[in-house]
Each structure stands twice: as structure tokens, then as C-alpha cells.
């Protein structure tokens, strides 16, 4: 661009040829470039490159590069600026990680209605040169880097409002040939389990939710409805088919129209209320399940105790039966002994009687 600014067309064409041979294509009409490995970025204007510190400007431009793999970005950036570039890149990566962490913490604070903490984090982000755009679900740094706002319901993944808002923002970026932002949004959604299918024009979350990807004409239909401020038939087609999480319809995105913004806030509040109800029902079900488990454990303990009592009773009865049998054996033995004694006595009496009769016979 500096060569073109100085009208050094030969040098400009030479650099273009070198970039092309390296797999980088320049699109002058859209002021963008794209590499064969998926990275993309914008071409700066003449006013941006005129009279600036080249190394600092390269660092700033590198922040805007969107790449499918962090390792690729580190490799190319390090090769471009050497050890200094690698060190700067590490600092940028650390800064972006800090920004994403603060953005997520702020969303969780908002979900917990801790607005004081939310405002405090917003001020911290401002000190880092970061502005957050809640209605667009995006943040942007003064260095040119940007990211998405996710995390309102950290446990259940991105909300329907977050998904649909970012998908519309992606469509706007594609329409404006901002393919870097478009790819960044797609990658961020993929990282939280939401896949976008451009050819089939729908998105699907890993929890089963899914919905349509609107065309730019449908997005415009939402922005500029033609009948009394209501969405047209094209925007009516943008209805989300939800899975097991909930069945809310596709939420129309805030695009600057006050009525639509109010509707979005109302829909967001409805989504929050439904999520709170869902959490409450889940908690009640969990408590009921725990109570049922306790009741089953008590019943099993009672059954075990009853079984032990029955076993003890059976043992007692067996002992009693054994005692009865022993008593019967003793009685039988006594009876037998008594009978034998009687027989002995009778025999003795007979012997005496016989002896007496012998003495009584006359001589």
C-alpha cells in the first residue's frame, strides 16, 4: 500500500506476485485479503499507512487477523517480525485472554443481577480500551480486535438470544465483506458447541437446539418491516426449532429500531424467566428424587430389620422345639426306667411268694 501511495506500481505488482505465490490473495475492491490456510484481514487505506510507525502499525493490523489456528498465527507473525514480533504477539494473546475472561465474568454478573459488579467490570474493560455492545453481543478493542459476548447462562451454554444475535451479526459482516469478523463469530460459536451450516442455511447446537440462518434479505426485512412496523413474511420465516432445552421462538435482533430493541429486551427477559423456571423445576425434581431415594433406603432398612427379626424368631422357635424334644426324651427315659423298676419289683415279690410257699408245705 505504501508503494501504491508513492505510485511505485512496479514494486506494488512485485509484492502482489510474492503474496500470490505464498497463497495470499488481495481483493482491492473490498479492501480485504485471504490466505490459503483460512486466515483473512483487511487492506489498510492510504491515510492509515501514510506517516505512521511501520512496526507499530503491523502489530495493530495483526490484531485484526482472523486465523483458524492459533499456532498458524504465531508462526506467521513470528516469521514476520522475529523475536520482537513473537514477544508482542504473546502480550497481545495474554491481553485478549484477559478481555475474554472479563467479558464472561461480566455476563455472569449480569445473569446474577449483580449490576454493581457488572458496571465495575465494564469500567475495567474501558481502561483496556474495550467497548462492549450488549445488544450486538460483541466487544471491540481500540486496537481493532473484537470478540463475542457469551456466558449469560454458563452452565447451559449460549442462550438462544446470544446465538441468533451473533448469527445476524455474522450475516451483516459477510454482507459488508468483513470476512475476518464473520469467521471469528463462526469459530467462537463452534467453540461453544454451535455449528453453522451455510449451504443448508441452519445452525445446530450440541444440546439439540437448532434454527435457521437468515439471508441478508431476511435480516433487512427485520430491520425495515413494510407493514405498520411489523416484521414481513420473510422475517416470519426466521423461527427457531428448539430442542430439549426450550421452545422459544427465534428472537428478532436489535438493529437500531426502538420498537425492535424493546421487543428484544422483552424476549430476553422472557428467556431469562423461562430459564429460571426451568432451573426451579429441575431443582424440585432433584429434591423429589432425593426424597424418593431416602424413602427407598428407609424401606430397605425396614425390610432388612424385619428380616432379622423374623430370623431371630425362627431361631427362637427352633430352640424351643429342640428343648421340647429333649424334655420328651427325658420323660421317655424316666418312663422306661420306671417300668423296668416295676418289673424288677414284681419279680422279687414272686420270688418271695415262692419261697414262702416252700416253708408252708407239711412234712
Coordinates of C-alpha atoms in Angstrom, one line a residue:
X1 CA 0.0 0.0 0.0
X2 CA 2.9 2.4 0.7
X3 CA 4.2 1.6 -2.8
X4 CA 0.9 2.3 -4.3
X5 CA 0.6 5.5 -2.3
X6 CA 4.0 6.6 -3.8
X7 CA 2.8 5.3 -7.2
X8 CA 5.6 2.8 -7.4
X9 CA 3.5 0.4 -9.4
X10 CA 6.4 -2.0 -10.2
X11 CA 7.1 -2.6 -6.5
X12 CA 3.4 -2.9 -5.8
X13 CA 3.0 -5.5 -8.5
X14 CA 6.1 -7.4 -7.3
X15 CA 4.8 -7.6 -3.8
X16 CA 1.4 -8.7 -5.0
X17 CA 3.1 -11.5 -7.0
X18 CA 5.1 -12.6 -4.0
X19 CA 1.9 -12.7 -1.9
X20 CA 0.1 -14.7 -4.5
X21 CA 2.9 -17.2 -4.7
X22 CA 2.6 -17.6 -0.9
X23 CA -1.1 -18.3 -1.1
X24 CA -2.4 -14.8 -0.2
X25 CA -5.0 -13.2 -2.5
X26 CA -5.7 -9.5 -2.4
X27 CA -9.2 -8.1 -3.0
X28 CA -8.7 -4.4 -3.7
X29 CA -12.5 -3.7 -4.3
X30 CA -13.4 -5.0 -0.8
X31 CA -10.1 -3.9 0.9
X32 CA -9.5 -7.4 2.2
X33 CA -7.1 -10.3 1.8
X34 CA -7.4 -14.0 2.4
X35 CA -4.7 -16.7 2.8
X36 CA -4.9 -20.3 1.6
X37 CA -4.9 -21.6 5.2
X38 CA -8.0 -19.6 6.1
X39 CA -6.6 -16.5 7.6
X40 CA -8.0 -13.2 6.5
X41 CA -7.8 -9.5 7.2
X42 CA -8.4 -6.1 5.7
X43 CA -6.2 -3.9 3.5
X44 CA -5.4 -0.6 5.2
X45 CA -6.2 2.7 3.5
X46 CA -3.6 5.2 2.2
X47 CA -4.4 7.5 5.1
X48 CA -3.7 4.7 7.6
X49 CA -0.3 3.9 6.3
X50 CA 0.9 7.4 5.5
X51 CA 3.4 8.7 8.0
X52 CA 2.9 6.0 10.7
X53 CA 5.4 3.8 12.5
X54 CA 5.5 0.7 10.4
X55 CA 6.3 -1.8 13.1
X56 CA 3.6 -0.5 15.4
X57 CA 1.1 -0.4 12.6
X58 CA 1.9 -4.0 11.6
X59 CA 1.3 -5.1 15.2
X60 CA -2.1 -3.3 15.2
X61 CA -3.0 -4.9 11.9
X62 CA -2.0 -8.3 13.1
X63 CA -4.6 -8.0 15.9
X64 CA -7.3 -7.9 13.3
X65 CA -6.1 -11.0 11.5
X66 CA -8.6 -13.9 11.9
X67 CA -6.9 -17.3 11.8
X68 CA -8.4 -20.8 12.2
X69 CA -5.5 -22.0 14.3
X70 CA -3.5 -20.1 16.9
X71 CA -0.3 -21.9 16.1
X72 CA -0.5 -20.7 12.4
X73 CA -0.9 -17.1 13.5
X74 CA 2.0 -17.4 15.9
X75 CA 4.1 -19.0 13.2
X76 CA 3.5 -16.3 10.6
X77 CA 3.6 -13.4 12.9
X78 CA 6.9 -14.6 14.5
X79 CA 8.3 -15.1 11.0
X80 CA 7.3 -11.6 10.0
X81 CA 8.7 -9.7 13.0
X82 CA 11.2 -12.1 14.5
X83 CA 11.7 -12.4 18.3
X84 CA 10.2 -8.9 18.9
X85 CA 7.0 -9.9 17.0
X86 CA 6.7 -13.2 18.9
X87 CA 7.0 -11.3 22.2
X88 CA 4.4 -8.7 21.1
X89 CA 2.2 -11.5 19.9
X90 CA 2.4 -13.2 23.3
X91 CA 1.5 -9.9 25.0
X92 CA -1.5 -9.5 22.7
X93 CA -2.6 -13.0 23.2
X94 CA -2.5 -12.5 27.0
X95 CA -4.4 -9.3 26.7
X96 CA -7.1 -10.9 24.6
X97 CA -7.4 -13.8 27.1
X98 CA -7.8 -11.2 29.9
X99 CA -10.5 -9.4 27.9
X100 CA -12.5 -12.6 27.2
X101 CA -12.3 -13.5 30.9
X102 CA -13.6 -10.1 32.0
X103 CA -16.4 -10.2 29.4
X104 CA -17.5 -13.6 30.6
X105 CA -17.4 -12.6 34.2
X106 CA -19.5 -9.5 33.4
X107 CA -22.1 -11.7 31.7
X108 CA -22.3 -13.9 34.7
X109 CA -22.6 -10.9 37.0
X110 CA -25.5 -9.6 34.8
X111 CA -27.1 -13.1 35.0
X112 CA -26.9 -12.9 38.8
X113 CA -28.3 -9.3 38.7
X114 CA -25.1 -8.1 40.3
X115 CA -25.2 -4.9 38.3
X116 CA -22.6 -3.1 40.5
X117 CA -20.1 -5.8 39.7
X118 CA -21.1 -5.7 36.0
X119 CA -20.6 -1.9 35.9
X120 CA -17.2 -2.3 37.6
X121 CA -16.0 -4.8 35.0
X122 CA -17.3 -2.6 32.2
X123 CA -15.0 0.2 33.6
X124 CA -12.1 -2.2 33.7
X125 CA -12.7 -3.1 30.1
X126 CA -12.8 0.6 29.2
X127 CA -9.4 1.1 30.8
X128 CA -8.2 -1.7 28.4
X129 CA -9.7 0.2 25.5
X130 CA -12.6 -2.2 25.1
X131 CA -16.2 -1.3 24.4
X132 CA -18.9 -3.8 24.9
X133 CA -22.1 -3.8 22.8
X134 CA -24.6 -5.9 24.7
X135 CA -27.4 -5.7 22.1
X136 CA -25.0 -6.9 19.3
X137 CA -23.3 -9.5 21.7
X138 CA -19.9 -8.1 20.5
X139 CA -16.9 -6.4 22.0
X140 CA -14.3 -4.3 20.2
X141 CA -10.9 -3.1 21.3
X142 CA -9.3 0.2 20.4
X143 CA -6.5 -1.9 18.7
X144 CA -9.1 -3.3 16.3
X145 CA -9.5 -6.7 17.7
X146 CA -13.0 -7.9 18.5
X147 CA -14.9 -10.8 20.0
X148 CA -18.3 -12.1 21.1
X149 CA -20.2 -11.8 24.3
X150 CA -21.3 -15.2 25.6
X151 CA -21.8 -16.7 29.1
X152 CA -25.1 -15.4 30.4
X153 CA -26.0 -19.0 31.3
X154 CA -22.6 -20.5 31.7
X155 CA -24.0 -24.0 32.7
X156 CA -26.3 -24.4 29.8
X157 CA -24.1 -23.0 27.0
X158 CA -25.1 -20.0 24.9
X159 CA -28.7 -18.7 25.1
X160 CA -30.9 -18.6 22.0
X161 CA -30.6 -14.8 22.1
X162 CA -26.9 -15.0 22.1
X163 CA -26.8 -17.5 19.2
X164 CA -29.3 -15.7 17.0
X165 CA -27.8 -12.3 17.6
X166 CA -24.4 -13.4 16.7
X167 CA -25.6 -15.2 13.6
X168 CA -27.3 -12.0 12.4
X169 CA -24.1 -10.1 13.2
X170 CA -22.2 -12.6 11.1
X171 CA -24.6 -12.1 8.2
X172 CA -24.0 -8.3 8.4
X173 CA -20.3 -8.9 8.4
X174 CA -20.4 -11.1 5.4
X175 CA -22.6 -8.6 3.6
X176 CA -20.0 -5.9 4.3
X177 CA -17.2 -8.2 3.2
X178 CA -15.8 -8.3 6.7
X179 CA -14.9 -11.9 6.4
X180 CA -12.5 -11.7 9.4
X181 CA -15.3 -10.8 11.8
X182 CA -17.6 -13.4 10.1
X183 CA -15.0 -16.2 10.6
X184 CA -14.3 -15.1 14.2
X185 CA -18.0 -15.3 15.1
X186 CA -18.3 -18.7 13.4
X187 CA -15.2 -20.0 15.3
X188 CA -16.4 -18.6 18.6
X189 CA -19.9 -20.3 18.2
X190 CA -18.2 -23.6 17.2
X191 CA -16.1 -23.5 20.3
X192 CA -19.3 -23.5 22.5
X193 CA -20.9 -26.3 20.5
X194 CA -22.9 -24.4 17.9
X195 CA -22.2 -25.3 14.3
X196 CA -23.4 -23.1 11.3
X197 CA -24.3 -24.8 8.1
X198 CA -24.2 -22.1 5.4
X199 CA -25.3 -24.2 2.5
X200 CA -28.3 -25.7 4.3
X201 CA -29.0 -22.3 6.0
X202 CA -29.4 -23.6 9.5
X203 CA -27.5 -23.8 12.8
X204 CA -27.4 -26.6 15.4
X205 CA -26.2 -26.7 19.0
X206 CA -24.8 -29.8 20.6
X207 CA -27.7 -29.9 23.0
X208 CA -30.2 -30.5 20.2
X209 CA -31.4 -26.9 19.6
X210 CA -31.4 -25.7 16.0
X211 CA -32.7 -22.8 13.9
X212 CA -32.4 -21.1 10.5
X213 CA -29.5 -19.0 9.3
X214 CA -31.3 -15.9 7.8
X215 CA -30.3 -14.5 4.5
X216 CA -29.3 -10.8 4.2
X217 CA -32.8 -10.1 2.7
X218 CA -34.4 -11.6 5.7
X219 CA -32.2 -9.6 8.1
X220 CA -33.2 -6.4 6.2
X221 CA -36.8 -7.5 6.4
X222 CA -36.5 -7.5 10.2
X223 CA -34.7 -4.1 10.2
X224 CA -37.2 -2.4 7.8
X225 CA -40.6 -4.1 8.1
X226 CA -43.0 -2.9 5.4
X227 CA -46.4 -3.1 7.2
X228 CA -47.0 -0.9 10.2
X229 CA -43.7 -1.6 11.9
X230 CA -44.3 -5.4 12.0
X231 CA -42.0 -8.0 10.5
X232 CA -42.7 -9.1 7.0
X233 CA -43.3 -12.7 5.8
X234 CA -39.6 -13.1 5.1
X235 CA -38.8 -12.4 8.7
X236 CA -41.6 -14.5 9.9
X237 CA -39.8 -17.5 8.4
X238 CA -37.0 -16.9 10.8
X239 CA -38.4 -19.1 13.6
X240 CA -36.1 -21.3 15.6
X241 CA -36.9 -25.0 16.1
X242 CA -35.7 -25.7 19.6
X243 CA -34.6 -29.0 21.1
X244 CA -34.8 -30.3 24.6
X245 CA -33.8 -27.0 26.3
X246 CA -36.7 -24.8 25.5
X247 CA -39.2 -23.9 22.7
X248 CA -38.8 -20.1 22.5
X249 CA -39.2 -18.7 19.0
X250 CA -36.4 -17.0 17.1
X251 CA -35.8 -13.6 18.7
X252 CA -35.7 -10.6 16.3
X253 CA -32.4 -8.8 16.6
X254 CA -31.9 -5.2 17.7
X255 CA -30.9 -3.2 14.6
X256 CA -31.3 0.4 15.9
X257 CA -35.1 0.5 15.7
X258 CA -36.5 1.4 19.1
X259 CA -39.5 -0.9 18.9
X260 CA -37.4 -3.8 17.9
X261 CA -34.9 -3.1 20.7
X262 CA -37.8 -3.0 23.2
X263 CA -39.0 -6.3 21.8
X264 CA -35.6 -7.9 22.1
X265 CA -35.3 -6.8 25.8
X266 CA -38.7 -8.3 26.4
X267 CA -37.8 -11.5 24.7
X268 CA -34.6 -11.7 26.6
X269 CA -36.4 -11.2 29.9
X270 CA -38.9 -13.9 28.9
X271 CA -35.9 -16.2 28.1
X272 CA -34.4 -15.5 31.5
X273 CA -37.7 -16.1 33.3
X274 CA -38.1 -19.4 31.4
X275 CA -34.6 -20.5 32.3
X276 CA -35.2 -19.6 35.9
X277 CA -38.4 -21.7 35.8
X278 CA -36.5 -24.5 34.1
X279 CA -33.9 -24.4 36.9
X280 CA -36.6 -24.3 39.6
X281 CA -38.4 -27.3 38.1
X282 CA -35.1 -29.1 37.8
X283 CA -34.3 -28.4 41.5
X284 CA -37.7 -29.6 42.5
X285 CA -37.3 -32.8 40.5
X286 CA -33.9 -33.3 42.1
X287 CA -35.3 -32.8 45.6
X288 CA -38.2 -35.2 44.8
X289 CA -35.7 -37.8 43.5
X290 CA -33.6 -37.4 46.6
X291 CA -36.7 -37.8 48.8
X292 CA -37.7 -40.9 46.9
X293 CA -34.2 -42.3 47.3
X294 CA -34.3 -41.6 51.1
X295 CA -37.7 -43.3 51.3
X296 CA -36.4 -46.3 49.4
X297 CA -33.4 -46.5 51.6
X298 CA -35.6 -46.4 54.7
X299 CA -37.9 -49.0 53.3
X300 CA -34.9 -51.3 52.5
X301 CA -33.6 -50.7 56.1
X302 CA -37.1 -51.6 57.5
X303 CA -37.2 -54.7 55.4
X304 CA -33.8 -55.7 56.5
X305 CA -34.7 -55.1 60.1
X306 CA -37.9 -57.2 59.7
X307 CA -35.9 -60.0 58.1
X308 CA -33.5 -60.0 61.0
X309 CA -36.5 -60.1 63.5
X310 CA -38.1 -63.0 61.5
X311 CA -34.8 -64.9 61.6
X312 CA -34.4 -64.3 65.3
X313 CA -38.0 -65.6 65.8
X314 CA -37.3 -68.7 63.7
X315 CA -34.1 -69.3 65.7
X316 CA -36.1 -69.0 69.0
X317 CA -38.8 -71.4 67.7
X318 CA -36.1 -73.9 66.7
X319 CA -34.6 -73.6 70.1
X320 CA -38.0 -74.2 71.8
X321 CA -38.6 -77.2 69.6
X322 CA -35.2 -78.6 70.5
X323 CA -36.0 -78.1 74.2
X324 CA -39.3 -79.9 73.8
X325 CA -37.7 -82.8 72.1
X326 CA -35.1 -83.0 74.9
X327 CA -37.9 -83.0 77.5
X328 CA -39.7 -85.7 75.7
X329 CA -36.6 -87.8 75.6
X330 CA -36.0 -87.4 79.3
X331 CA -39.6 -88.3 80.1
X332 CA -39.4 -91.4 77.9
X333 CA -36.2 -92.4 79.6
X334 CA -37.8 -91.9 83.1
X335 CA -40.8 -93.9 82.0
X336 CA -38.6 -96.7 80.7
X337 CA -36.7 -96.7 83.9
X338 CA -39.9 -96.7 86.0
X339 CA -41.2 -99.7 84.0
X340 CA -38.0 -101.6 84.4
X341 CA -38.1 -100.9 88.2
X342 CA -41.7 -102.1 88.4
X343 CA -40.8 -105.3 86.6
X344 CA -37.9 -105.9 89.0
X345 CA -40.1 -105.4 92.0
X346 CA -42.7 -107.8 90.7
X347 CA -40.1 -110.4 90.1
X348 CA -38.8 -110.0 93.7
X349 CA -42.4 -110.4 95.0
X350 CA -42.9 -113.6 93.0
X351 CA -39.6 -115.0 94.3
X352 CA -40.6 -114.2 98.0
X353 CA -44.0 -115.7 97.4
X354 CA -42.5 -118.9 96.1
X355 CA -40.1 -119.1 99.0
X356 CA -42.9 -118.7 101.5
X357 CA -44.9 -121.4 99.9
X358 CA -42.0 -123.9 100.3
X359 CA -41.8 -123.3 104.0
X360 CA -45.6 -123.8 104.4
X361 CA -45.7 -127.4 102.9
X362 CA -46.5 -130.1 105.8
X363 CA -43.9 -132.8 106.5

